[in-house]
Short mmCIF file of C-alpha atoms in Angstrom, two decimals:
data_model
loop_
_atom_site.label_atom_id
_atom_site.label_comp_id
_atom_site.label_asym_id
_atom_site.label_seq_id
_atom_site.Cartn_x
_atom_site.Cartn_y
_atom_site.Cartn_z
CA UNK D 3 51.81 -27.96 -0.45
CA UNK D 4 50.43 -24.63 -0.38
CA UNK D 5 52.10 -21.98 2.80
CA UNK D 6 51.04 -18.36 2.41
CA UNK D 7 54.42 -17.17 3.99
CA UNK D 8 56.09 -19.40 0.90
CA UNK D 9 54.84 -17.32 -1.55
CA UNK D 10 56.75 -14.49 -2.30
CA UNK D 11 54.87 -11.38 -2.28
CA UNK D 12 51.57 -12.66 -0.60
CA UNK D 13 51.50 -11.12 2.93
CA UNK D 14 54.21 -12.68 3.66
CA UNK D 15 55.85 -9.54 6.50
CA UNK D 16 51.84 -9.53 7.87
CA UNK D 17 49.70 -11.87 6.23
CA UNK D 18 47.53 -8.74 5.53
CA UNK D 19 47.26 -9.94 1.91
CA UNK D 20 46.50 -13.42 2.77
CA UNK D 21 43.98 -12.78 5.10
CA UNK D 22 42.41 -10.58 2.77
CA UNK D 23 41.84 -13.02 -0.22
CA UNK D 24 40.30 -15.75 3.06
CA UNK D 25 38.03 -13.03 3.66
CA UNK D 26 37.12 -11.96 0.57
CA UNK D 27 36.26 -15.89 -0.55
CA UNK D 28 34.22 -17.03 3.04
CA UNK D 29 31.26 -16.44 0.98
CA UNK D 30 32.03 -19.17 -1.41
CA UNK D 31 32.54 -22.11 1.46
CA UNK D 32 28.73 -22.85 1.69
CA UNK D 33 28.08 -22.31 -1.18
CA UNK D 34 31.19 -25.20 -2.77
CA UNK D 35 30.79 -27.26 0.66
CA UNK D 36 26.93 -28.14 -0.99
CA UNK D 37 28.66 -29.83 -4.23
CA UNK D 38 30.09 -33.28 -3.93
CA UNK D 39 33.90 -33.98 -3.78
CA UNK D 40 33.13 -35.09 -7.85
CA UNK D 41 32.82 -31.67 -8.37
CA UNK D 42 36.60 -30.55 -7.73
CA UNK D 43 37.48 -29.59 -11.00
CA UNK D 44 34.40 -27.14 -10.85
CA UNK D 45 35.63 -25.90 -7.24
CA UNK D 46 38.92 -24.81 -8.74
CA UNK D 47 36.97 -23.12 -11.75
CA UNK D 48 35.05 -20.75 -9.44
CA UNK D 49 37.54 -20.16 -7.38
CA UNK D 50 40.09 -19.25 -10.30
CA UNK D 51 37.35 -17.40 -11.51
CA UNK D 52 36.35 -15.16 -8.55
CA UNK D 53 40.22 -14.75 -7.43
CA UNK D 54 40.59 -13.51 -11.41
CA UNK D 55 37.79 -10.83 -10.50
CA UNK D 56 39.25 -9.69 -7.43
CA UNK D 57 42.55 -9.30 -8.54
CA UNK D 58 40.45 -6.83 -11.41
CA UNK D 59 38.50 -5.00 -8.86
CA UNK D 60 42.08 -4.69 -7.08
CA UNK D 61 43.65 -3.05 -9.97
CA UNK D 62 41.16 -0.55 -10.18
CA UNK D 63 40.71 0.35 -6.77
CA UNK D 64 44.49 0.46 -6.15
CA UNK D 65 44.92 2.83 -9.74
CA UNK D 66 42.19 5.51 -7.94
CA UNK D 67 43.98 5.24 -4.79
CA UNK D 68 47.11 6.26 -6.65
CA UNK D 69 45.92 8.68 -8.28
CA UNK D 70 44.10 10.06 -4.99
CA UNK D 71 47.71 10.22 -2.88
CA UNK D 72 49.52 11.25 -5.81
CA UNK D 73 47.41 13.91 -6.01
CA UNK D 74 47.62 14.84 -2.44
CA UNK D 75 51.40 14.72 -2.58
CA UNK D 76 51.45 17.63 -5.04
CA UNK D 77 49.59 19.52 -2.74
CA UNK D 78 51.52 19.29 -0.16
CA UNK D 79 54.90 19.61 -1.84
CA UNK D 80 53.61 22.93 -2.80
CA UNK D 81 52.58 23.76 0.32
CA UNK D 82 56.17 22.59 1.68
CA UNK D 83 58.21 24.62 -1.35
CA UNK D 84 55.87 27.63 -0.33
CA UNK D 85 56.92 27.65 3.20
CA UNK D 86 60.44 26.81 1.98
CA UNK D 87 60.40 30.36 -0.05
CA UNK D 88 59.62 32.20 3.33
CA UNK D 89 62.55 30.87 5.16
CA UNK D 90 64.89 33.46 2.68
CA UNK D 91 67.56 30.67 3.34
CA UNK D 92 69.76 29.71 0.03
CA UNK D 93 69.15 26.66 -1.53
CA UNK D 94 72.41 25.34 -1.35
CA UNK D 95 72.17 25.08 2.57
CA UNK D 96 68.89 23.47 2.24
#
């Protein structure tokens, strides 16, 4: 039996993940509701299939939102170690 809040890792503190991959697969309910209960193996296929390119798409949109806040936390750490240097305070009592 499938329970979104039994599978480690899946939105389980919000359900934010959960309700994302729902949302991001509505599209497919007409489309699989139109094709007999035969069909089942085939349902499984495309949904393997477009869970397989969303979980791609994922990856790369979460490795340019990396890079995007790592790059925005060098800025401000040298921002922070700039203002730092004006306070003349040693860097042991920091």
């Amino acid at each position: 039996l499938y329970h979104p809040h039994k599978c480690f890792g899946f939105g389980l503190s919000d359900c934010e993940g959960c309700e994302h991959l729902w949302s991001s697969l509505k599209f497919l309910i007409h489309i699989l509701l139109h094709v007999s209960g035969v069909h089942h193996h085939q349902h499984l296929f495309v949904l393997e299939n477009q869970i397989h390119h969303l979980d791609e798409k994922l990856s790369v949109n979460f490795s340019q939102w990396l890079s995007k806040k790592w790059a925005l936390c060098q800025q401000k750490k040298v921002v922070a170690e700039e203002a730092l240097g004006q306070l003349e305070v040693d860097e042991g009592i920091l």
